[in-house]
Amino acid sequence: MSAWNHRHLLGLEDLSREEILTILDRADAYAREPEGPPRPVLKGKVVVQLFFEPSTRTRISFGRAARRLGADTIDFTVSGSSVSKGESFIDTARNIEAMGADLIVVRHSTPGTPHLLAKHLRCGVVNAGDGAHEHPTQGLLDILTIRRKKGHIEGLTVGLVGDIAHSRVARSNIHGLRKLGARLIVCGPPTLVPQYLTTLGVEIAYHLDAILPQCDVINVLRIQFERQRSGLFPSIHEYAHLFGMNRERLALAKPDLLLLAPGPINRGVELTPEVADGPHSAILEQVSNGVAVRMAVLELLAQAREA
Amino acid sequence: MNVLRIGNGRVIDPSQQMDQITDLWIRGARIVGVGPPPRLRPDAVIDATGQIVCPGLIDMHVHLREPGREEDETIATGTAAALAGGVTSVACMPNTEPALDSQAAAEFVILQAKRAGKANVFPVGAVTKGRLGQELAEIGGLVQGGAVAFSDDGSPVASAEIMRRALEYCRMFDKAVLSHAEDLDLTRGGVMNEGVVSTQLGLRGLPALAEEVMIYRDIELARLTGGRVHILHVSTAGGVELIRRGKERGIRVTGEACPHHFTLTDECLRTFDSNFKMAPPLRTQHDVAAILAGLKDGTLDVIATDHAPHAPEKKMRELDLAPNGVIGLETLLPICIRALIEPGILTWSQLIEKLTINPARVLGIDRGTLRPGAIADVTIIDPRAAWTVDPEKFESKSRNCPWAGQTVRGRATTVIVAGEIRWRWPVGRPGSAGSGL
């Protein structure tokens, strides 16, 4: 347990290179034996999943991770209407903490909400996505997948393609991968790729075909229809034409290109089915690595709280 | 009539270019003058040695929330907060519920202020009925009811045509239109300044341009109409420059800066604390520097707080759901001292000018001066008094203060409205000779 003393995981921006490596190494061990013997390091602990936004795979993945470590889990999904009933989300969270939660995994459409909970609650907080800000466990599982496939991160060129402006996955990928020494190119139409992103140490490109030959990894981000104002690009058809990954485009890439997609994907928009299911794609490995990453995160946070 | 001598203070009155150590004499509700008066014997004396004696401060940008949102503030609590901050007169914005868009509404505000018996309140009338931006409010009736200026503050007058007609119509009464400059198309859904920080935090941005295009529009409309426009809460470098150019061209435009905009930046939002959320938003260090320069060279005439109370249960929530605004009346003086006086950006005379006679001129009210015969609104300031900002102890009903916990210097120690001592600090301090009043 070399480098870890955080009681919350709010974002990869807050972590050092060593701390990220600590999580990845622990997660790698779990990923190597997905059917390994139970490790009840969270026995007697209660992990609550508090989701103010819909989620399928992240919620199931955290639940699976918590149970494999022996924790009790409670799922609490708050529909949009509960907010309009007037209960503040802080009150909701305090109520849930009072049920004995040790760790709260929270997803919310507003950036900074996990930070607000960390300030107001005594239990540990894991950010499972806050608006367009961060989604640290998704970033970590993308990085773990790259490391397991490529053997290293340093020196790789990673392209993030699509709706960078509204993507929390993009921000967590950028913070994590930059700290581990990758070169990052973000690519999409200027309406979805804010110029200020260069302050995070990434390059900006608007033409996918031009950057494809340089990339070792392409991470295809979903169009966040639910977070966008309308009118940021003319049509889905034009977007797919300019930025969709299809077989013709793949021919421009390095033969060992690794293709990631944090999902859920809009098939036929960001990726054609033949590419999504083809040999470059690691989409399903990402999902299984996700459980390993979340086991590592929950374990490290629980241990930091005992210490 | 009672005679009050405020003895041996540094009397600063920019309306008369006065800055000297002397006595200030008040008789009844009026200023007598300075210096040793020949025939008056004081009934009471306040020793102001080491303190600044100036016209009562005027905050021309305050939200008192009454009627309609008394959980946030009332006219009584808001004017009590004003006194605690050394402010003897406030102009209150019309975005109440219902909006201050009728003579009766203006008269209600003035009546409530009289009942409260704290600071003076000068209502700002709505430009349009219901602040809906569709048709002009009854501006003539509002003037009769006591409105001193017109604004749909909280929202812009989105229609250039209606803004044009408002500026023209207000010429009849020589009233200024106060512009909340915001292009709502460009700011829709925005939470904070658009820039590096908003991009990193994934929060929707309000671009500086959204403010600047409207400032440009309203200055040009003032040129077209010959009307008088006052740009509220200027937050961007480009906005300062537009006002500077407008003034150079002889257009009747004045500009206002708020303490939060010349002391804080969008970096504060990295805490995700909604007490740093307001409209216009905190901008960048570049903008802060431009506002300071605009205050220094006179481009920005007025300092006002945009005191915007929100009850804690409304303000303390997710950033995009929390309402815009911070309170500022009770921190106005020390923040100005720290940001403007201590670094030498403004002299005391220049600061007091922007807090007294300049806003009085924009509003056309007979305050902000210590000339003989003027109404005796006077603020006595101890510029060195150190205290810690604790919103729990504020007179305001709300707590949304971005400077909580900071140790600051400077405090109004005695606040006089129409010759009457309405506030003393420290609270409960024995009134020395002044207690007879």
PDB file of N, CA and C in Angstrom, chain B residues 134-186:
ATOM      1  N   GLN B 134     -41.572  43.084 -22.612  1.00  0.00           N
ATOM      2  CA  GLN B 134     -42.511  43.208 -23.726  1.00  0.00           C
ATOM      3  C   GLN B 134     -42.956  44.651 -23.964  1.00  0.00           C
ATOM      4  N   GLU B 135     -43.384  45.345 -22.892  1.00  0.00           N
ATOM      5  CA  GLU B 135     -43.852  46.720 -23.081  1.00  0.00           C
ATOM      6  C   GLU B 135     -43.413  47.561 -21.890  1.00  0.00           C
ATOM      7  N   LEU B 136     -43.244  48.865 -22.131  1.00  0.00           N
ATOM      8  CA  LEU B 136     -42.752  49.750 -21.084  1.00  0.00           C
ATOM      9  C   LEU B 136     -43.686  49.754 -19.879  1.00  0.00           C
ATOM     10  N   ALA B 137     -43.094  49.762 -18.684  1.00  0.00           N
ATOM     11  CA  ALA B 137     -43.880  49.960 -17.465  1.00  0.00           C
ATOM     12  C   ALA B 137     -44.333  51.422 -17.411  1.00  0.00           C
ATOM     13  N   GLU B 138     -45.225  51.735 -16.479  1.00  0.00           N
ATOM     14  CA  GLU B 138     -45.695  53.124 -16.363  1.00  0.00           C
ATOM     15  C   GLU B 138     -44.626  53.943 -15.648  1.00  0.00           C
ATOM     16  N   ILE B 139     -43.666  54.373 -16.441  1.00  0.00           N
ATOM     17  CA  ILE B 139     -42.472  55.019 -15.911  1.00  0.00           C
ATOM     18  C   ILE B 139     -42.833  56.344 -15.228  1.00  0.00           C
ATOM     19  N   GLY B 140     -43.773  57.065 -15.801  1.00  0.00           N
ATOM     20  CA  GLY B 140     -44.191  58.329 -15.184  1.00  0.00           C
ATOM     21  C   GLY B 140     -44.795  58.110 -13.806  1.00  0.00           C
ATOM     22  N   GLY B 141     -45.656  57.116 -13.688  1.00  0.00           N
ATOM     23  CA  GLY B 141     -46.254  56.789 -12.394  1.00  0.00           C
ATOM     24  C   GLY B 141     -45.202  56.353 -11.397  1.00  0.00           C
ATOM     25  N   LEU B 142     -44.258  55.571 -11.864  1.00  0.00           N
ATOM     26  CA  LEU B 142     -43.178  55.120 -10.983  1.00  0.00           C
ATOM     27  C   LEU B 142     -42.368  56.310 -10.472  1.00  0.00           C
ATOM     28  N   VAL B 143     -42.103  57.258 -11.342  1.00  0.00           N
ATOM     29  CA  VAL B 143     -41.363  58.453 -10.910  1.00  0.00           C
ATOM     30  C   VAL B 143     -42.171  59.164  -9.819  1.00  0.00           C
ATOM     31  N   GLN B 144     -43.479  59.294 -10.028  1.00  0.00           N
ATOM     32  CA  GLN B 144     -44.310  59.928  -8.999  1.00  0.00           C
ATOM     33  C   GLN B 144     -44.282  59.151  -7.692  1.00  0.00           C
ATOM     34  N   GLY B 145     -44.169  57.815  -7.810  1.00  0.00           N
ATOM     35  CA  GLY B 145     -44.116  56.974  -6.619  1.00  0.00           C
ATOM     36  C   GLY B 145     -42.754  56.980  -5.950  1.00  0.00           C
ATOM     37  N   GLY B 146     -41.767  57.615  -6.558  1.00  0.00           N
ATOM     38  CA  GLY B 146     -40.464  57.728  -5.916  1.00  0.00           C
ATOM     39  C   GLY B 146     -39.344  56.959  -6.584  1.00  0.00           C
ATOM     40  N   ALA B 147     -39.607  56.329  -7.724  1.00  0.00           N
ATOM     41  CA  ALA B 147     -38.530  55.598  -8.404  1.00  0.00           C
ATOM     42  C   ALA B 147     -37.488  56.582  -8.929  1.00  0.00           C
ATOM     43  N   VAL B 148     -36.206  56.220  -8.748  1.00  0.00           N
ATOM     44  CA  VAL B 148     -35.125  57.137  -9.095  1.00  0.00           C
ATOM     45  C   VAL B 148     -34.367  56.724 -10.354  1.00  0.00           C
ATOM     46  N   ALA B 149     -34.625  55.520 -10.839  1.00  0.00           N
ATOM     47  CA  ALA B 149     -33.966  55.037 -12.052  1.00  0.00           C
ATOM     48  C   ALA B 149     -34.764  53.830 -12.523  1.00  0.00           C
ATOM     49  N   PHE B 150     -34.384  53.291 -13.692  1.00  0.00           N
ATOM     50  CA  PHE B 150     -35.156  52.197 -14.268  1.00  0.00           C
ATOM     51  C   PHE B 150     -34.251  51.078 -14.735  1.00  0.00           C
ATOM     52  N   SER B 151     -34.693  49.849 -14.460  1.00  0.00           N
ATOM     53  CA  SER B 151     -33.883  48.699 -14.822  1.00  0.00           C
ATOM     54  C   SER B 151     -34.745  47.447 -14.779  1.00  0.00           C
ATOM     55  N   ASP B 152     -34.430  46.483 -15.611  1.00  0.00           N
ATOM     56  CA  ASP B 152     -35.021  45.144 -15.459  1.00  0.00           C
ATOM     57  C   ASP B 152     -33.995  44.216 -14.813  1.00  0.00           C
ATOM     58  N   ASP B 153     -33.082  44.778 -14.020  1.00  0.00           N
ATOM     59  CA  ASP B 153     -31.925  44.049 -13.480  1.00  0.00           C
ATOM     60  C   ASP B 153     -32.311  42.662 -12.984  1.00  0.00           C
ATOM     61  N   GLY B 154     -31.374  41.761 -13.170  1.00  0.00           N
ATOM     62  CA  GLY B 154     -31.642  40.346 -13.019  1.00  0.00           C
ATOM     63  C   GLY B 154     -31.793  39.770 -14.407  1.00  0.00           C
ATOM     64  N   SER B 155     -32.377  40.579 -15.273  1.00  0.00           N
ATOM     65  CA  SER B 155     -32.477  40.240 -16.691  1.00  0.00           C
ATOM     66  C   SER B 155     -32.110  41.484 -17.497  1.00  0.00           C
ATOM     67  N   PRO B 156     -31.669  41.283 -18.720  1.00  0.00           N
ATOM     68  CA  PRO B 156     -31.472  42.417 -19.612  1.00  0.00           C
ATOM     69  C   PRO B 156     -32.803  42.836 -20.217  1.00  0.00           C
ATOM     70  N   VAL B 157     -32.845  44.035 -20.806  1.00  0.00           N
ATOM     71  CA  VAL B 157     -33.939  44.353 -21.724  1.00  0.00           C
ATOM     72  C   VAL B 157     -33.493  43.772 -23.063  1.00  0.00           C
ATOM     73  N   ALA B 158     -34.021  42.597 -23.372  1.00  0.00           N
ATOM     74  CA  ALA B 158     -33.466  41.847 -24.504  1.00  0.00           C
ATOM     75  C   ALA B 158     -33.724  42.554 -25.832  1.00  0.00           C
ATOM     76  N   SER B 159     -34.850  43.212 -25.943  1.00  0.00           N
ATOM     77  CA  SER B 159     -35.205  43.856 -27.210  1.00  0.00           C
ATOM     78  C   SER B 159     -34.510  45.205 -27.330  1.00  0.00           C
ATOM     79  N   ALA B 160     -33.755  45.378 -28.389  1.00  0.00           N
ATOM     80  CA  ALA B 160     -33.080  46.660 -28.622  1.00  0.00           C
ATOM     81  C   ALA B 160     -34.100  47.771 -28.836  1.00  0.00           C
ATOM     82  N   GLU B 161     -35.201  47.443 -29.471  1.00  0.00           N
ATOM     83  CA  GLU B 161     -36.246  48.437 -29.715  1.00  0.00           C
ATOM     84  C   GLU B 161     -36.810  48.945 -28.387  1.00  0.00           C
ATOM     85  N   ILE B 162     -37.110  48.044 -27.450  1.00  0.00           N
ATOM     86  CA  ILE B 162     -37.684  48.486 -26.174  1.00  0.00           C
ATOM     87  C   ILE B 162     -36.651  49.258 -25.362  1.00  0.00           C
ATOM     88  N   MET B 163     -35.395  48.828 -25.413  1.00  0.00           N
ATOM     89  CA  MET B 163     -34.350  49.571 -24.706  1.00  0.00           C
ATOM     90  C   MET B 163     -34.229  50.977 -25.288  1.00  0.00           C
ATOM     91  N   ARG B 164     -34.311  51.075 -26.583  1.00  0.00           N
ATOM     92  CA  ARG B 164     -34.249  52.390 -27.226  1.00  0.00           C
ATOM     93  C   ARG B 164     -35.384  53.286 -26.730  1.00  0.00           C
ATOM     94  N   ARG B 165     -36.598  52.741 -26.719  1.00  0.00           N
ATOM     95  CA  ARG B 165     -37.745  53.557 -26.301  1.00  0.00           C
ATOM     96  C   ARG B 165     -37.637  53.925 -24.816  1.00  0.00           C
ATOM     97  N   ALA B 166     -37.115  53.021 -24.006  1.00  0.00           N
ATOM     98  CA  ALA B 166     -36.950  53.312 -22.569  1.00  0.00           C
ATOM     99  C   ALA B 166     -35.982  54.473 -22.375  1.00  0.00           C
ATOM    100  N   LEU B 167     -34.863  54.439 -23.112  1.00  0.00           N
ATOM    101  CA  LEU B 167     -33.883  55.518 -22.984  1.00  0.00           C
ATOM    102  C   LEU B 167     -34.485  56.845 -23.440  1.00  0.00           C
ATOM    103  N   GLU B 168     -35.257  56.798 -24.514  1.00  0.00           N
ATOM    104  CA  GLU B 168     -35.904  58.030 -24.994  1.00  0.00           C
ATOM    105  C   GLU B 168     -36.916  58.542 -23.979  1.00  0.00           C
ATOM    106  N   TYR B 169     -37.758  57.622 -23.507  1.00  0.00           N
ATOM    107  CA  TYR B 169     -38.851  58.028 -22.620  1.00  0.00           C
ATOM    108  C   TYR B 169     -38.320  58.581 -21.303  1.00  0.00           C
ATOM    109  N   CYS B 170     -37.259  57.966 -20.787  1.00  0.00           N
ATOM    110  CA  CYS B 170     -36.700  58.396 -19.499  1.00  0.00           C
ATOM    111  C   CYS B 170     -36.064  59.780 -19.579  1.00  0.00           C
ATOM    112  N   ARG B 171     -35.753  60.241 -20.780  1.00  0.00           N
ATOM    113  CA  ARG B 171     -35.207  61.605 -20.905  1.00  0.00           C
ATOM    114  C   ARG B 171     -36.191  62.634 -20.364  1.00  0.00           C
ATOM    115  N   MET B 172     -37.477  62.331 -20.526  1.00  0.00           N
ATOM    116  CA  MET B 172     -38.528  63.246 -20.054  1.00  0.00           C
ATOM    117  C   MET B 172     -38.395  63.509 -18.555  1.00  0.00           C
ATOM    118  N   PHE B 173     -37.869  62.527 -17.814  1.00  0.00           N
ATOM    119  CA  PHE B 173     -37.753  62.661 -16.357  1.00  0.00           C
ATOM    120  C   PHE B 173     -36.295  62.807 -15.926  1.00  0.00           C
ATOM    121  N   ASP B 174     -35.397  62.868 -16.883  1.00  0.00           N
ATOM    122  CA  ASP B 174     -33.955  62.856 -16.621  1.00  0.00           C
ATOM    123  C   ASP B 174     -33.573  61.713 -15.687  1.00  0.00           C
ATOM    124  N   LYS B 175     -34.071  60.525 -15.995  1.00  0.00           N
ATOM    125  CA  LYS B 175     -33.706  59.338 -15.213  1.00  0.00           C
ATOM    126  C   LYS B 175     -32.801  58.433 -16.060  1.00  0.00           C
ATOM    127  N   ALA B 176     -31.888  57.769 -15.373  1.00  0.00           N
ATOM    128  CA  ALA B 176     -30.997  56.843 -16.060  1.00  0.00           C
ATOM    129  C   ALA B 176     -31.673  55.478 -16.201  1.00  0.00           C
ATOM    130  N   VAL B 177     -31.307  54.794 -17.273  1.00  0.00           N
ATOM    131  CA  VAL B 177     -31.674  53.381 -17.395  1.00  0.00           C
ATOM    132  C   VAL B 177     -30.442  52.573 -16.997  1.00  0.00           C
ATOM    133  N   LEU B 178     -30.645  51.650 -16.072  1.00  0.00           N
ATOM    134  CA  LEU B 178     -29.536  50.845 -15.558  1.00  0.00           C
ATOM    135  C   LEU B 178     -29.526  49.522 -16.326  1.00  0.00           C
ATOM    136  N   SER B 179     -28.416  49.261 -16.989  1.00  0.00           N
ATOM    137  CA  SER B 179     -28.384  48.117 -17.903  1.00  0.00           C
ATOM    138  C   SER B 179     -27.724  46.899 -17.268  1.00  0.00           C
ATOM    139  N   HIS B 180     -28.502  45.831 -17.154  1.00  0.00           N
ATOM    140  CA  HIS B 180     -27.949  44.500 -16.860  1.00  0.00           C
ATOM    141  C   HIS B 180     -27.590  43.913 -18.221  1.00  0.00           C
ATOM    142  N   ALA B 181     -26.318  43.986 -18.557  1.00  0.00           N
ATOM    143  CA  ALA B 181     -25.882  43.678 -19.924  1.00  0.00           C
ATOM    144  C   ALA B 181     -25.608  42.180 -20.063  1.00  0.00           C
ATOM    145  N   GLU B 182     -26.492  41.498 -20.740  1.00  0.00           N
ATOM    146  CA  GLU B 182     -26.319  40.051 -20.921  1.00  0.00           C
ATOM    147  C   GLU B 182     -27.104  39.617 -22.143  1.00  0.00           C
ATOM    148  N   ASP B 183     -26.431  39.005 -23.098  1.00  0.00           N
ATOM    149  CA  ASP B 183     -27.110  38.413 -24.239  1.00  0.00           C
ATOM    150  C   ASP B 183     -27.535  37.004 -23.831  1.00  0.00           C
ATOM    151  N   LEU B 184     -28.842  36.831 -23.619  1.00  0.00           N
ATOM    152  CA  LEU B 184     -29.333  35.580 -23.033  1.00  0.00           C
ATOM    153  C   LEU B 184     -29.128  34.379 -23.956  1.00  0.00           C
ATOM    154  N   ASP B 185     -29.044  34.625 -25.257  1.00  0.00           N
ATOM    155  CA  ASP B 185     -28.760  33.512 -26.167  1.00  0.00           C
ATOM    156  C   ASP B 185     -27.377  32.946 -25.904  1.00  0.00           C
ATOM    157  N   LEU B 186     -26.433  33.852 -25.626  1.00  0.00           N
ATOM    158  CA  LEU B 186     -25.050  33.408 -25.435  1.00  0.00           C
ATOM    159  C   LEU B 186     -24.811  32.834 -24.039  1.00  0.00           C
TER     160      LEU B 186
END
